[in-house]
CSV table of C-alpha atoms in Angstrom, one decimal:
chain,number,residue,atom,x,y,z
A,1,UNK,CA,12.8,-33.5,-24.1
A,2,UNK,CA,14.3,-31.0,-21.9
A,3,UNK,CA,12.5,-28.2,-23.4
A,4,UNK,CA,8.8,-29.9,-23.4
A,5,UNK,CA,9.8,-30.2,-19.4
A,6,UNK,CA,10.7,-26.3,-18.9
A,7,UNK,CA,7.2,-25.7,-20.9
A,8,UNK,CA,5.2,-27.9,-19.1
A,9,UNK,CA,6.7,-26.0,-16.1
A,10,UNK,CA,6.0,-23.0,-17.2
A,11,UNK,CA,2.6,-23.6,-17.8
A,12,UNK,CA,2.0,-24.6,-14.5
A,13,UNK,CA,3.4,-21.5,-13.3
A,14,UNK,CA,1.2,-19.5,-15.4
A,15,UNK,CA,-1.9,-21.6,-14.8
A,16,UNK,CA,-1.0,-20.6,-11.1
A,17,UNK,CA,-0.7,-16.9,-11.8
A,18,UNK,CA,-4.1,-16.9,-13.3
A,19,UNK,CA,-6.0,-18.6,-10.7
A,20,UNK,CA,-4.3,-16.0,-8.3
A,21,UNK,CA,-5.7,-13.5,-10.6
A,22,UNK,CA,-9.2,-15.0,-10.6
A,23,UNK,CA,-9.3,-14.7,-6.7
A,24,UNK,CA,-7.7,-11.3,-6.7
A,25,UNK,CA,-10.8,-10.3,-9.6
A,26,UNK,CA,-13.6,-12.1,-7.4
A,27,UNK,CA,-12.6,-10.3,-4.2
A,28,UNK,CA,-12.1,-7.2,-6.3
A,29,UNK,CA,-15.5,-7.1,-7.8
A,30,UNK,CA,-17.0,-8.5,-4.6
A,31,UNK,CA,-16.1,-5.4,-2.6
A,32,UNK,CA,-16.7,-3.4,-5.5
A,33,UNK,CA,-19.7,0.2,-5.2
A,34,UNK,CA,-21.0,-0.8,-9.0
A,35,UNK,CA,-21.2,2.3,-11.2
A,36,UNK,CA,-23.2,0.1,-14.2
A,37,UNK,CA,-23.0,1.2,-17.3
A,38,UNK,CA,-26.0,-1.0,-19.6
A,39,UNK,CA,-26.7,-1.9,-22.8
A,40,UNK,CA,-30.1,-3.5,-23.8
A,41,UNK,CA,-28.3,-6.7,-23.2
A,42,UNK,CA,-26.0,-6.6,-20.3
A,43,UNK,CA,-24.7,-4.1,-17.8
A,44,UNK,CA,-21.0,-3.8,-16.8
A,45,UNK,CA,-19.7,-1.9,-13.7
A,46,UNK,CA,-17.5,0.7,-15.3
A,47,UNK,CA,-14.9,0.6,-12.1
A,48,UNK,CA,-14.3,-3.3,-11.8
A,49,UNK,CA,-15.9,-4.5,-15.2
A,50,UNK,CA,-18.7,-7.0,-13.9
A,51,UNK,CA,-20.8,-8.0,-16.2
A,52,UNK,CA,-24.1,-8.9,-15.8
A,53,UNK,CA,-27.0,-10.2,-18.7
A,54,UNK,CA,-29.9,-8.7,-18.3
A,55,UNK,CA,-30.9,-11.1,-21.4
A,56,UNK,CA,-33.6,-13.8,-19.5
């Protein structure tokens, strides 16, 4: 039992992490001068990697 507890923790902490991460992306990619790099399906910006489709 103990150890499900330190698990369930843990994933918290992590699950925390990552949505740090996601904000620290967003804001990264948000301030971001794109260099794209395309393919005949999407283009990604070779500096912060945002990806765009350019399938419609």
């Amino acid at each position: 039992m103990n150890e499900a507890l330190q698990l369930r923790a843990e994933i918290a902490r992590l699950e925390a992490d990552l949505e740090q991460r996601k904000r620290e992306l967003r804001l990264l990619q948000k301030e971001c001068e794109h260099e794209f790099v395309e393919t005949p399906l999407a283009r990604t910006c070779a500096k912060c990697l945002q990806t765009e489709s350019l399938y419609y």
